[in-house]
GROMACS .gro file of N, CA and C in nm:
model
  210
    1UNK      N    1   0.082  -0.120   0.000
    1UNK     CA    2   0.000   0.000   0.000
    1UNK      C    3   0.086   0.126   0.000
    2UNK      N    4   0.209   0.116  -0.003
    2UNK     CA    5   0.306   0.244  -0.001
    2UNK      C    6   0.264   0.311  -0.099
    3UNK      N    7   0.214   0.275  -0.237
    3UNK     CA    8   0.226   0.374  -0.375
    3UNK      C    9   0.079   0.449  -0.308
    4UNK      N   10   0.001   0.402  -0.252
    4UNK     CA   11  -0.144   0.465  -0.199
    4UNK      C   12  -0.131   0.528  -0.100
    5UNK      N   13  -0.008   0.555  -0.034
    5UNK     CA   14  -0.012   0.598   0.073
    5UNK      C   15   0.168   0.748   0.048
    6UNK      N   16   0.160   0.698  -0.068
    6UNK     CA   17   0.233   0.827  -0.083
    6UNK      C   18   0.178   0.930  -0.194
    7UNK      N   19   0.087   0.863  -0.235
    7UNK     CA   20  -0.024   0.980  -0.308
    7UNK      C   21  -0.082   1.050  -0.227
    8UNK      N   22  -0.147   0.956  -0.120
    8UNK     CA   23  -0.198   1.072   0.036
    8UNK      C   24  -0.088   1.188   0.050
    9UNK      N   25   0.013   1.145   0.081
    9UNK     CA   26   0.125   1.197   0.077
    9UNK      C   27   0.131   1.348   0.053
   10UNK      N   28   0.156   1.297  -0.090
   10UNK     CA   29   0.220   1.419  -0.163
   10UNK      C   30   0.135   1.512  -0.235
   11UNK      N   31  -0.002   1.410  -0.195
   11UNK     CA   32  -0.155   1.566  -0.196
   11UNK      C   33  -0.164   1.623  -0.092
   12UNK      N   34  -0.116   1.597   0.031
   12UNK     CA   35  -0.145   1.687   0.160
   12UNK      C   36  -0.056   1.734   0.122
   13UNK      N   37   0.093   1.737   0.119
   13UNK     CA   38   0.212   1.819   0.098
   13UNK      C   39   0.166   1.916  -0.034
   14UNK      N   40   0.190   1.878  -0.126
   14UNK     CA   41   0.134   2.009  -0.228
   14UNK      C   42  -0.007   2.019  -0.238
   15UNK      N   43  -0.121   2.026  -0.091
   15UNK     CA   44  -0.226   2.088  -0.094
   15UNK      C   45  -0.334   2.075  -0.211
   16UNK      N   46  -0.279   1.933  -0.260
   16UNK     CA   47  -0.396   1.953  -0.383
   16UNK      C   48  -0.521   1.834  -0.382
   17UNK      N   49  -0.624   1.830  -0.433
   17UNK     CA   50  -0.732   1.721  -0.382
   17UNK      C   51  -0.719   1.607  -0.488
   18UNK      N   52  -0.750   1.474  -0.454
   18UNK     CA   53  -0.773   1.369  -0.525
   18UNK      C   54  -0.865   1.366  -0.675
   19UNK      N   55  -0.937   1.490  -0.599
   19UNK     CA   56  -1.002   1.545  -0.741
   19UNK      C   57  -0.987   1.586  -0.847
   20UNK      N   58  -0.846   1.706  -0.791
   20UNK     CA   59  -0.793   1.749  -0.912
   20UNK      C   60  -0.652   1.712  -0.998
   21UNK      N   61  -0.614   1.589  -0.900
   21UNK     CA   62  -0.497   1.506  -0.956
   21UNK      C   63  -0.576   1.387  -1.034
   22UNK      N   64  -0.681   1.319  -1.032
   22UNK     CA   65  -0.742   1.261  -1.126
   22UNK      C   66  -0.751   1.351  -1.269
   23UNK      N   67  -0.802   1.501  -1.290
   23UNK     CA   68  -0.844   1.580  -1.342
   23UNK      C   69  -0.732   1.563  -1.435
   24UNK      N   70  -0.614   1.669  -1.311
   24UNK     CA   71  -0.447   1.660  -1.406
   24UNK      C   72  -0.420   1.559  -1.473
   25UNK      N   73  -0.446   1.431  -1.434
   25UNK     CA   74  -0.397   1.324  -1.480
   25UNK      C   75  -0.457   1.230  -1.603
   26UNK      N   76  -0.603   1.306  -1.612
   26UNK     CA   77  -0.645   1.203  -1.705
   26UNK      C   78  -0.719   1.065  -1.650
   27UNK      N   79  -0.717   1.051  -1.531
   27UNK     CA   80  -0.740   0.912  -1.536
   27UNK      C   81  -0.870   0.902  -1.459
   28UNK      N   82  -0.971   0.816  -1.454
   28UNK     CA   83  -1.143   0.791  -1.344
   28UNK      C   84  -1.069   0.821  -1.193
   29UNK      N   85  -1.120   0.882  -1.140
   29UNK     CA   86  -1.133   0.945  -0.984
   29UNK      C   87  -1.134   0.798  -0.870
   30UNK      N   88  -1.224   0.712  -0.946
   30UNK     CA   89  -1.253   0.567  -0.894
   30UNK      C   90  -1.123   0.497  -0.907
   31UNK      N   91  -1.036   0.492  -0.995
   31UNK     CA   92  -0.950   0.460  -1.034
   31UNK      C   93  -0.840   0.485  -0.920
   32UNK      N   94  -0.823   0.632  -0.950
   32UNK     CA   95  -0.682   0.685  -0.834
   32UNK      C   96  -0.771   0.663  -0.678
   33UNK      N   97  -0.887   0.692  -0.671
   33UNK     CA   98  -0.961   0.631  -0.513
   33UNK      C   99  -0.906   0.473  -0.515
   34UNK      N  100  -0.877   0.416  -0.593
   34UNK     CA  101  -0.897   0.291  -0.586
   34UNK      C  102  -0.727   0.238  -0.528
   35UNK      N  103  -0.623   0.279  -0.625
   35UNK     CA  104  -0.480   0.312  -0.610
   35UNK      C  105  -0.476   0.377  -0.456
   36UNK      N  106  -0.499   0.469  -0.433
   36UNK     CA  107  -0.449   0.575  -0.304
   36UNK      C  108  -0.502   0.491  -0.142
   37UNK      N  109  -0.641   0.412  -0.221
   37UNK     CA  110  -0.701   0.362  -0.070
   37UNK      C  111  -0.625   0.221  -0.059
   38UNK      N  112  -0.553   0.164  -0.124
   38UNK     CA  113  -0.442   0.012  -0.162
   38UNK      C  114  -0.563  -0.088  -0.208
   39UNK      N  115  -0.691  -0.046  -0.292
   39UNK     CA  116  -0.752  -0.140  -0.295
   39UNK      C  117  -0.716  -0.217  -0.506
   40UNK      N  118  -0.632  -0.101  -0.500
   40UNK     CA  119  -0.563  -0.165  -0.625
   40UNK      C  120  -0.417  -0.175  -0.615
   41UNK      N  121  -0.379  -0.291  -0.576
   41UNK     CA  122  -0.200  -0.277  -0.598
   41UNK      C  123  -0.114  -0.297  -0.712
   42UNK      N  124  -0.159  -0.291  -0.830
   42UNK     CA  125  -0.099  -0.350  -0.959
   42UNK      C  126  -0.138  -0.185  -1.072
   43UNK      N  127  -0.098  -0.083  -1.020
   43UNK     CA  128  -0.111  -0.034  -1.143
   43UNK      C  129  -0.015   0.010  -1.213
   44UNK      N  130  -0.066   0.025  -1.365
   44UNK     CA  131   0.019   0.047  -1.465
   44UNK      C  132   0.086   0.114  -1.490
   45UNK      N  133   0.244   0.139  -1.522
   45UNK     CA  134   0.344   0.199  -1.574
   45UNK      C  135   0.284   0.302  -1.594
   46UNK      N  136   0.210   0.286  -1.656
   46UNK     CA  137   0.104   0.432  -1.743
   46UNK      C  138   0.016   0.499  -1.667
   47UNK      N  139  -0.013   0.453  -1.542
   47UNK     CA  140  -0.077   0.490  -1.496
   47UNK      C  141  -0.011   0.558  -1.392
   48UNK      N  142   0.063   0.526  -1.326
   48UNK     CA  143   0.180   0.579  -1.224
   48UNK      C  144   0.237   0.732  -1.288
   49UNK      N  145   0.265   0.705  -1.433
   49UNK     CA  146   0.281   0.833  -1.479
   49UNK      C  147   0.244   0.973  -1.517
   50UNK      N  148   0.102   0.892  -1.517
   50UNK     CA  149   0.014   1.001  -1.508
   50UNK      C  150  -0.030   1.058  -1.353
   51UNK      N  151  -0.007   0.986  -1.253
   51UNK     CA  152  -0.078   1.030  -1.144
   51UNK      C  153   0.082   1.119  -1.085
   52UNK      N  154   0.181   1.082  -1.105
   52UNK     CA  155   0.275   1.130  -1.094
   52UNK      C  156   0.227   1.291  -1.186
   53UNK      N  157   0.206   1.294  -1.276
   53UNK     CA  158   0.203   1.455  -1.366
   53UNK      C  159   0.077   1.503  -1.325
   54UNK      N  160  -0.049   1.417  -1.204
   54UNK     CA  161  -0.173   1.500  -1.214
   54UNK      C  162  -0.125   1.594  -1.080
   55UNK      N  163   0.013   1.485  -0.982
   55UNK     CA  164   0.056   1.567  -0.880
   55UNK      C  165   0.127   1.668  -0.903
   56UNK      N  166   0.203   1.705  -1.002
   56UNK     CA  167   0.272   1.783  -1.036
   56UNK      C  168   0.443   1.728  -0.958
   57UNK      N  169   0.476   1.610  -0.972
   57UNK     CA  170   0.587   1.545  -0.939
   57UNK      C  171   0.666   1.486  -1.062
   58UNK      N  172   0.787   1.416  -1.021
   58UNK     CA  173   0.871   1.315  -1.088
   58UNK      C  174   0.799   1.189  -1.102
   59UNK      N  175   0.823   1.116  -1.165
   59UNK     CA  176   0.756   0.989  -1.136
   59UNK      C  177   0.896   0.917  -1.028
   60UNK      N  178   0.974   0.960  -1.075
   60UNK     CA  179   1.106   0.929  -0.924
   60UNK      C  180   1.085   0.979  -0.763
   61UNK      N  181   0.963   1.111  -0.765
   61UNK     CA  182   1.003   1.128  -0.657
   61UNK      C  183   0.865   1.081  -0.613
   62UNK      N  184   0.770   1.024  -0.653
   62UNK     CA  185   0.654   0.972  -0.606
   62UNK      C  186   0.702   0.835  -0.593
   63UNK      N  187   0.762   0.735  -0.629
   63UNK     CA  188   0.825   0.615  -0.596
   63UNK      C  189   0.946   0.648  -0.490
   64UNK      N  190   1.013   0.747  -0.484
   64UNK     CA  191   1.100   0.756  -0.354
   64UNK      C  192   1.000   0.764  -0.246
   65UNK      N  193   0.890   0.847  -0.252
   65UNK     CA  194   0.824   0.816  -0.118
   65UNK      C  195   0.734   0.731  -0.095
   66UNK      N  196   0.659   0.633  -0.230
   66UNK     CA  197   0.655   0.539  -0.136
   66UNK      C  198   0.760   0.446  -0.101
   67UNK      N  199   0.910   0.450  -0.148
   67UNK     CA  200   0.955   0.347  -0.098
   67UNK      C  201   1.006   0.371   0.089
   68UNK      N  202   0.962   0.549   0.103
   68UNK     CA  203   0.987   0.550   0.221
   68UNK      C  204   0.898   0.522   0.332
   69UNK      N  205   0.755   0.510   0.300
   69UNK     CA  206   0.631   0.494   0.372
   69UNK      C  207   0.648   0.328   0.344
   70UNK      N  208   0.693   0.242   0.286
   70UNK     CA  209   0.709   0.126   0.296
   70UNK      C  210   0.687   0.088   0.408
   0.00000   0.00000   0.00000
């Protein structure tokens, strides 16, 4: 659940809602709810990348923290 739990993360840190990083990102709201709450642990390359650009991050530095909430 680290990748779901560093999206919590790094939306409280840059203040932005689940709402509008779905938005940024392109991708169903159900989707990143689904990722962020660990009730999806398998998502896609492609998909990581985009939720990475809806945060306005690296896709390196959204995998550095979850590997630190690990």
């Amino acid at each position: 659940m680290s990748l779901g739990q560093a999206i919590n993360k790094l939306a409280e840190e840059k203040n932005i809602t689940k709402y509008r990083i779905a938005k940024n990102s392109g991708i169903p709201q159900t989707t990143l709810s689904e990722i962020a709450s660990g009730k999806n642990l398998n998502p896609t390359i492609d998909t990581i990348e985009k939720i990475a650009k809806g945060i306005g991050v690296p896709v390196s530095e959204l995998m550095k923290k979850a590997e630190e909430l690990d």
